[in-house]
Short mmCIF file of C-alpha atoms in Angstrom, two decimals:
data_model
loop_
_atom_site.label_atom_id
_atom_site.label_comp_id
_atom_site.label_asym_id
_atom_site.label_seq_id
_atom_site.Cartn_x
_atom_site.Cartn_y
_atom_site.Cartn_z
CA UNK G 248 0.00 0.00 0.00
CA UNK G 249 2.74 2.06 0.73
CA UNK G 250 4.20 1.65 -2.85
CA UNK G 251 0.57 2.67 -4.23
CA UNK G 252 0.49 5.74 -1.75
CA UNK G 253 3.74 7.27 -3.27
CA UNK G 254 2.89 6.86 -6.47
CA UNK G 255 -0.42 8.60 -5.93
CA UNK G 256 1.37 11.74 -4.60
CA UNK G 257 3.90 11.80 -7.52
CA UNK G 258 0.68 11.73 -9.87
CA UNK G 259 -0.93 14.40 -8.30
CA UNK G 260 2.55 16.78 -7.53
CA UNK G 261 3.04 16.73 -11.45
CA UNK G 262 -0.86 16.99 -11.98
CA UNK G 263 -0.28 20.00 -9.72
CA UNK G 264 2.75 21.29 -11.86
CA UNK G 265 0.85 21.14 -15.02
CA UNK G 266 -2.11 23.19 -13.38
CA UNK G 267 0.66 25.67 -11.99
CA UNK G 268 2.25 26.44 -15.51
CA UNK G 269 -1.27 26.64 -17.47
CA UNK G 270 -2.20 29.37 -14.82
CA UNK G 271 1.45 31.23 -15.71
CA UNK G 272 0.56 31.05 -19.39
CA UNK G 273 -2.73 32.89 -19.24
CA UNK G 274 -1.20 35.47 -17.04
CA UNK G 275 1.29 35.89 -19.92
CA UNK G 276 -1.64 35.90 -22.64
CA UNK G 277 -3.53 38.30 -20.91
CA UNK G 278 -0.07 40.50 -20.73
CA UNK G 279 0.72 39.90 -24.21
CA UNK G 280 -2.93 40.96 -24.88
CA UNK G 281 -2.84 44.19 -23.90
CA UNK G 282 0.68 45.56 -25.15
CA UNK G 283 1.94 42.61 -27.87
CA UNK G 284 5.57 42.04 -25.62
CA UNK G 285 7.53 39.89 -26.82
CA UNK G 286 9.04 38.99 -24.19
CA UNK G 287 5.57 37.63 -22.57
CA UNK G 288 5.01 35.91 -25.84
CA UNK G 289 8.03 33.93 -25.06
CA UNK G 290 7.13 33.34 -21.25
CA UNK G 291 3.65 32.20 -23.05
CA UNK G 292 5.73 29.30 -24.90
CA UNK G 293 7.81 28.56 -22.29
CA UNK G 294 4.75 27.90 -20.14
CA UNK G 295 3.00 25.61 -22.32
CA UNK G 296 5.84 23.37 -23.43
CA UNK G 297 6.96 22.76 -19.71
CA UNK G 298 3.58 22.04 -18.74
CA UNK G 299 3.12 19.69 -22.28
CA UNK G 300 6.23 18.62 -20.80
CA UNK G 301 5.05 17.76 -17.52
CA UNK G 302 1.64 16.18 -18.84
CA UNK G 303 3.22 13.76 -21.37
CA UNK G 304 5.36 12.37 -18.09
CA UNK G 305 1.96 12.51 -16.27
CA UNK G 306 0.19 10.65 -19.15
CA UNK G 307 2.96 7.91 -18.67
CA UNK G 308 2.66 7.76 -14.93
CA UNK G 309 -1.02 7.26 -15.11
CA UNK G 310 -0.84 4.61 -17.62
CA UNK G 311 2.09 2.94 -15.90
CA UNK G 312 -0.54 2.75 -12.98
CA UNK G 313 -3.16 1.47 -14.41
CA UNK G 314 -1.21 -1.38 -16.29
CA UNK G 315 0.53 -2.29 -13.14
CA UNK G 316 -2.23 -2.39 -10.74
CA UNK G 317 -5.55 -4.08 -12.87
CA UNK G 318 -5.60 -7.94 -12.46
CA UNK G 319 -8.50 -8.38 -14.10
CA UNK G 320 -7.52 -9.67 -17.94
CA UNK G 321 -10.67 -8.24 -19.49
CA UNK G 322 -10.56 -4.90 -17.91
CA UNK G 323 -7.01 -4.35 -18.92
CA UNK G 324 -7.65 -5.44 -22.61
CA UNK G 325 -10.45 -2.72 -22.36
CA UNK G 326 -8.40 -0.22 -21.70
CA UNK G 327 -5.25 -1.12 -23.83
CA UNK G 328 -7.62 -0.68 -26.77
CA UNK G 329 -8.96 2.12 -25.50
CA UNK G 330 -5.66 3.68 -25.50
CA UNK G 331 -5.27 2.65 -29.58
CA UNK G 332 -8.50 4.26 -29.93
CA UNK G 333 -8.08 7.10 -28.75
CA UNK G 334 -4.94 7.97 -30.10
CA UNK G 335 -6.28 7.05 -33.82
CA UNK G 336 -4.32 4.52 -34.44
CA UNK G 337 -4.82 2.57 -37.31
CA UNK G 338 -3.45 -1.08 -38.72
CA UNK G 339 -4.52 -2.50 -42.09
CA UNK G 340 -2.74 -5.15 -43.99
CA UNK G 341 -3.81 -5.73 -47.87
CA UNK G 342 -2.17 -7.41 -50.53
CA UNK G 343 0.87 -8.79 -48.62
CA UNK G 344 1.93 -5.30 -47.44
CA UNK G 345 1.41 -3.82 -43.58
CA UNK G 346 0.02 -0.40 -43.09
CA UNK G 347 0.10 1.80 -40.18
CA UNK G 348 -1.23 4.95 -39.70
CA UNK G 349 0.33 7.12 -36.15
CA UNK G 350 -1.38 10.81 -36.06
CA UNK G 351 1.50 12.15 -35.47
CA UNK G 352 5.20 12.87 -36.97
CA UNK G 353 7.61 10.81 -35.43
CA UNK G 354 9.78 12.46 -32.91
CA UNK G 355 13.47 14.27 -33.72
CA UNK G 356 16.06 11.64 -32.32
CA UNK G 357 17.25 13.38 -29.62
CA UNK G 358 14.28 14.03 -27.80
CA UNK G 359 14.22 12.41 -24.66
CA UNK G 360 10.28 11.27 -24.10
CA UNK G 361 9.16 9.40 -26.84
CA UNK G 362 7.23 6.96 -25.24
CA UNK G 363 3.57 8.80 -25.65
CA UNK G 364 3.98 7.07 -29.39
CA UNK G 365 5.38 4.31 -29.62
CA UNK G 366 3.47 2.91 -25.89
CA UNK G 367 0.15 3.36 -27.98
CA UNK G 368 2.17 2.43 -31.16
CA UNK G 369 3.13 -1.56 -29.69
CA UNK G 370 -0.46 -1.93 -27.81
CA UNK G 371 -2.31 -1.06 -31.10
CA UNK G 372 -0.13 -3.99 -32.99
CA UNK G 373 -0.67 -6.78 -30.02
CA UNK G 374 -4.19 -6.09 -30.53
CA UNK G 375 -4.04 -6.26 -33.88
CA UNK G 376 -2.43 -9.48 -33.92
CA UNK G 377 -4.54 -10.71 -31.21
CA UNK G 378 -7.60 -10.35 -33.29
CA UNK G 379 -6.46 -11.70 -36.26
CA UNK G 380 -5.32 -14.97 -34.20
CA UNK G 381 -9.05 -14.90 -32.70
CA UNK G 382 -10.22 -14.60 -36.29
CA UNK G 383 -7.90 -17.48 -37.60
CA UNK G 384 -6.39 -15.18 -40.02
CA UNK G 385 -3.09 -14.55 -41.29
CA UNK G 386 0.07 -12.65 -39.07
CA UNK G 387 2.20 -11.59 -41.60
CA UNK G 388 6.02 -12.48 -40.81
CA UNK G 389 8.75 -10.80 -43.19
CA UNK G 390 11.93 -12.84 -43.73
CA UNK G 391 13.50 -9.56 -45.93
CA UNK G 392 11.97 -6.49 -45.59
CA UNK G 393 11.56 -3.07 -46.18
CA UNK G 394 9.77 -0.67 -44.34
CA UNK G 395 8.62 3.09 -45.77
CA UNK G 396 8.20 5.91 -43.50
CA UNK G 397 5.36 8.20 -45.46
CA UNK G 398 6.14 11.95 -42.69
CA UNK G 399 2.91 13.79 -44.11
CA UNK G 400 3.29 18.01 -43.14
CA UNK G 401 0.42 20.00 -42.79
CA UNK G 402 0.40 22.24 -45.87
CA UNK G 403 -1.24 25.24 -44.52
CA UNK G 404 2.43 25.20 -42.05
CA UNK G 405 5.18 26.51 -43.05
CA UNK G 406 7.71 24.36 -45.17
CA UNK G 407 10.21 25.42 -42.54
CA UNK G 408 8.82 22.49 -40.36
CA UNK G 409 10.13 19.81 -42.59
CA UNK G 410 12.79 18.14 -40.91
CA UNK G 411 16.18 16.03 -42.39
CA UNK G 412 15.21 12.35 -42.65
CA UNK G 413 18.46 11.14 -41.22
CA UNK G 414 17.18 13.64 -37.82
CA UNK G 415 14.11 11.35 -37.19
CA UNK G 416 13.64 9.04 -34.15
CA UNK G 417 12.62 5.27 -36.14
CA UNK G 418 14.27 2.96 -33.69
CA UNK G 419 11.30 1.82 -31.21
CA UNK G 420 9.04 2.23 -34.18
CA UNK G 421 11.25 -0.60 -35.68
CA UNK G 422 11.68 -2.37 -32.57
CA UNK G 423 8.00 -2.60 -32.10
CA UNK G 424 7.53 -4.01 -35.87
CA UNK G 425 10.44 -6.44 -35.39
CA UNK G 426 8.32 -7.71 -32.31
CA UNK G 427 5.40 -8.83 -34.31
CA UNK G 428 6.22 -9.46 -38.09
CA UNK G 429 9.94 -9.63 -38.77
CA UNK G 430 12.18 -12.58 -38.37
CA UNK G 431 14.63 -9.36 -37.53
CA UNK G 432 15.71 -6.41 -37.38
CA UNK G 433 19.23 -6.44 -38.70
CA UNK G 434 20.44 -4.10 -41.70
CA UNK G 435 20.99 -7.47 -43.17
CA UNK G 436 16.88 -8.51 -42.72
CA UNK G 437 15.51 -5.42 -43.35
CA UNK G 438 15.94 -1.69 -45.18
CA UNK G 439 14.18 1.50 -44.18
CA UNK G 440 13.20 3.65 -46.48
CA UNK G 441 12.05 7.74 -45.63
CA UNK G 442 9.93 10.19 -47.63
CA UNK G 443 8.05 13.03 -46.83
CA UNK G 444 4.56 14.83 -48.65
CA UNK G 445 2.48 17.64 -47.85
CA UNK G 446 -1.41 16.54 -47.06
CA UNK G 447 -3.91 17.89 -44.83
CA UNK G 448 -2.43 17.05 -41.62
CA UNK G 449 0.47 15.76 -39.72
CA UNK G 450 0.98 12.57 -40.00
CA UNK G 451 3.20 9.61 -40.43
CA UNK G 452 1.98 6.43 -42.50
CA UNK G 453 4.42 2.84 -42.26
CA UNK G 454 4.03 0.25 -44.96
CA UNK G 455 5.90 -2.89 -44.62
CA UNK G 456 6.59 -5.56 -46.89
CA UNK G 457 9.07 -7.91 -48.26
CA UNK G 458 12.16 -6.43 -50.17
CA UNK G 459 11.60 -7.67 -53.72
CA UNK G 460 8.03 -5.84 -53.85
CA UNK G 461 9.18 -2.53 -52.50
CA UNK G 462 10.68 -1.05 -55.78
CA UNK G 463 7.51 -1.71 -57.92
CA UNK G 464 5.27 0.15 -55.03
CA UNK G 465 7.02 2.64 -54.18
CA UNK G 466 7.47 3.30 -58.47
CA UNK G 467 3.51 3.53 -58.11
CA UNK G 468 3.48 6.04 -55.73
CA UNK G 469 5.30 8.20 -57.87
CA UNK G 470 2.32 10.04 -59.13
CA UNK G 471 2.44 12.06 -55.30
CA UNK G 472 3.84 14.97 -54.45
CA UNK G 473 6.45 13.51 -52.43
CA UNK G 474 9.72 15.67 -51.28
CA UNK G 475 12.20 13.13 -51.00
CA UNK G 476 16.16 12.63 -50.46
CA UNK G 477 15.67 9.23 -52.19
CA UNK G 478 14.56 9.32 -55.47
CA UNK G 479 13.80 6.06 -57.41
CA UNK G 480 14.64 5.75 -60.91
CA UNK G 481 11.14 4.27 -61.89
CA UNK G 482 12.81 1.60 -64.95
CA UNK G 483 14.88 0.65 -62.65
CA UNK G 484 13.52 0.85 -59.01
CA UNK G 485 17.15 1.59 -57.67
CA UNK G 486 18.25 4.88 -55.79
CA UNK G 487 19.46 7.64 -58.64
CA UNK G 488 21.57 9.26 -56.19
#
């Protein structure tokens, strides 16, 4: 009890923290409000990130707790598919190829948190899997693979956003795709592949399938406005540069 008690307190102390800095950001708004500073405009940014900060680590916490503490098997499979569901998370598979859809762009590698994704990311394939088992229908397993990272900018952002591919976190995204449907991992078992369009939202789609077939997809997909660093040669399906 005294374990549960503590972390209790630590929920609520950051809860508290989060509360504390969404209070110091209106006070800033209502500054900035009435004579533009920029100086409160920065204390108004400052005060949001640290308390999106603080609520991603409380999000964590939370769902740390819950996971650790429910025994009962049909209340915890409740809310692990809650959790998909409610960050949109979507898994399709069609035609021998895995798709995944995260509502998100993938974090830059050196951020430190990056567990609010890819937590939601691995429930949403073991549930995924899990049906199809109940179903009695296929689990795809890729001997040699590729996997394509679609990173989809909002358009009505500035271009500015767009990020180098080589400066995006993949790794637990792999990890938790190696888990499920690849015999591994290794450079020598599977290639990643990164491109990057402007749609409606932000937004990163995954498509995994075996080696040979990548080259004729992604030679289909040409007809997109995609901004990439790797550009197929379409007769050939091999990198031009």
């Amino acid at each position: 009890m005294e374990l549960l008690e503590h972390q209790l307190l630590e929920v609520q102390r950051v809860a508290g923290v989060v509360q504390d800095k969404l209070t110091e950001a209106q006070s800033a708004k209502t500054l900035y409000d009435r004579n533009a500073s920029s100086f409160q405009y920065g204390r108004l940014l400052d005060c949001m990130m640290e308390a999106s900060e603080h609520a991603e680590w409380l999000t964590d916490r939370l769902r740390g707790f819950v996971l650790r503490n429910t025994f009962n098997s049909p209340l915890k499979e409740d809310y692990c598919l809650k959790l998909v569901q409610i960050h949109e998370i979507r898994v399709e598979y069609d035609d021998c190829i895995l798709k995944a859809e995260l509502p998100m762009l993938l974090p830059h590698r050196k951020k430190k948190y990056t567990d609010y994704i890819y937590k939601p990311f691995f429930l949403a394939l073991q549930n995924w899997c899990e049906e199809r088992q109940q179903q009695g229908k296929e689990i795809p397993v890729y001997e040699k693979a590729t996997v394509c990272f679609i990173h989809e900018y909002d358009k009505k952002m500035p271009e500015t956003r767009i990020r180098d591919h080589d400066n995006i976190e993949e790794k637990q995204v792999v990890d938790a795709l190696g888990m499920y449907f690849l015999v591994s991992d290794s450079g020598r078992y599977l290639d990643t592949y990164h491109t990057t369009t402007l749609g409606e939202r932000d937004c990163t789609f995954l498509f995994l399938m075996e080696r040979n077939r990548f080259p004729k997809w992604i030679c289909k997909r040409n007809h997109l406005d995609i901004i990439s660093k790797n550009h197929l040669n379409p007769a050939t399906g091999f990198s031009t540069g």
